[in-house]
Amino acid sequence: MNVHAPILQHASVSEALNKWLSHDRPMLIDGRWEMAASGRTFDVHDPATGARIAAVAEGDAADVDRAVKAARRAFETGPWPRMTPSDRGRLIHRIGDLILEHADTLATIEALDNGKPKTVARAADVTLSADMFHYMSGWATKIEGRTIPISALAAPGMELVSMTRKEAIGVVGQIIPWNFPLLMAAWKVAPALATGCTVVLKVAEETPLSALWLGQLLLDAGLPDGVVNIVTGFGETAGAALAGHPGVDKVAFTGSTEVGKLIVQAASKDLKKVSLELGGKSPNIVLGDADLDLTIAGAANSIFFNHGQCCNAGARLYVHDSIYDRVVEGVAQVAGQIRLGHGLDEGTEMGPLVSSVQYDRVRGFLQAGRDEGAEFMFRQDQAPEGGYFVAPTVLTNTNPQMKVVREEIFGPVLVATPFKELDDALIAEANNSVYGLAAGVWSRDTGRALSVANRLRAGTVWINCYHVFDAALPFGGYKQSGWGREMGEAVLANYLETKAVTMRIG
Ligand code: NAI
Ligand code: MG
């Protein structure tokens, strides 16, 4: 195992974390920490500086195969599926507790690896991850079938009783992105555990570290060997191998719509079950009577939170023309005050984008906007040098045909458009997207806002708020934003089969 110089670049990186980062990080397979069969590793970078912070195993098809076999063994013959729901629930709850005990380290890792401010990682990513395990721990004891009165008679006078059982779907392959590395792992792993499944988790190559730290917490909580296996590696190799592996019963994916389609193709070979949480280009609609202060702060947060790297970002702002200038100028003013910097530096409110690829991608969109005639109403000019920083930007003078209006940018870039009437044309324009993940409505007239919400083709609508997530609330997409739901009771369906049992009793 290679040992590298520790990255003593910041006071808030503890000695223990520095030591952890200075060793090549192995994968969690069958309860053991293992390097890739190939012996290969790849580097992980701090996106605020471009500096290398760690190296992790480069898992590929051979490692995915080992992990799937371990998950299969754990599912077929291990103690996990035979544990009482109550014991399983307690264990899942313990994982949530351990996440909170390790909150500072996990937030530090997220800041280093993803670039987001540590304060945000602590308040949002870590808290919501712990919540997800705590919330899901309660479901372990509440997964119930029904008894169903039936009318069928196999023979005259025969007495039958029918019931349904909800059973774990089996071995689940889970593939997650880099925008909320720990939280996406929690959204996937916690419900799979609550339902009694076993898991192979393929984390994003950009941000593998927090899930590996979580892996140790899973072991510390007492999770039996092979129940959760964590593979680090690239999408085209490890990810594709997992999506197509015949030993996997179900694939749960979060990421781009483009790769979502590849997952469906890979899974179609043997008709694995699939759930998908994909992209978005969410409309945020401001009616003429909206509370200006609330709306301006909310509209800015809807697109600039997490540097715009949210599938549900409020990327298309539609504002009634009576207040358009004030709202858009207000958002630009908020954008101008956002402090960009290293995620571990005090006072940083926005970090860099996650990678050079995303940096080039978002800048490509800005160039496309310029070429297509959008106006840069605002662009903060303070992006620090060196890392993958893109300053908050507001584009106006756009039209629905432009690439910047149609496509997911996944960066801090807002597209603003005025409207004259709250009419069918506005609703149609808001719904004019291949996506249908989220939407926002801002108005003092909550009845009117609710009526708009009812007409939006999106899996989540926020009224006079945005980015409100809760482990109890289902989240997912209409149209090409996905299949199925994450979180809430709804996510359990992703990991359960329904068995109808009919018994003759007379
Ligand atoms: P991606 O969809 O390529 O990556 C997400 C996950 O899928 C990663 O773990 C990756 O390794 C894996 N993956 C990639 N190719 C795969 C394949 N052929 N088979 C199986 N797994 C595969 O997303 P990427 O390239 O990081 O970002 C591109 C764009 O996708 C972003 O600009 C953004 O628009 C969108 N995106 C959406 C996210 C969401 O939360 N819905 C999250 C991340 C990206
Ligand atoms: Mg990709």
Short mmCIF file of C-alpha atoms in Angstrom, two decimals, residues 146 148 150 161-167 497-503:
data_model
loop_
_atom_site.label_atom_id
_atom_site.label_comp_id
_atom_site.label_asym_id
_atom_site.label_seq_id
_atom_site.Cartn_x
_atom_site.Cartn_y
_atom_site.Cartn_z
CA ARG A 146 -52.36 -6.66 3.73
CA ILE A 148 -57.25 -8.95 0.80
CA ILE A 150 -61.07 -12.00 -2.88
CA VAL A 161 -57.52 -16.34 2.55
CA SER A 162 -55.26 -14.02 0.53
CA MET A 163 -52.53 -11.77 1.78
CA THR A 164 -49.59 -9.81 0.47
CA ARG A 165 -46.08 -9.90 1.81
CA LYS A 166 -43.53 -7.19 1.09
CA GLU A 167 -40.14 -8.80 0.56
CA GLU A 497 -41.29 -6.98 -4.19
CA THR A 498 -44.93 -7.78 -3.48
CA LYS A 499 -45.86 -11.41 -3.04
CA ALA A 500 -49.52 -12.46 -3.07
CA VAL A 501 -50.11 -15.60 -0.98
CA THR A 502 -53.44 -17.40 -1.19
CA MET A 503 -54.27 -20.20 1.20
#
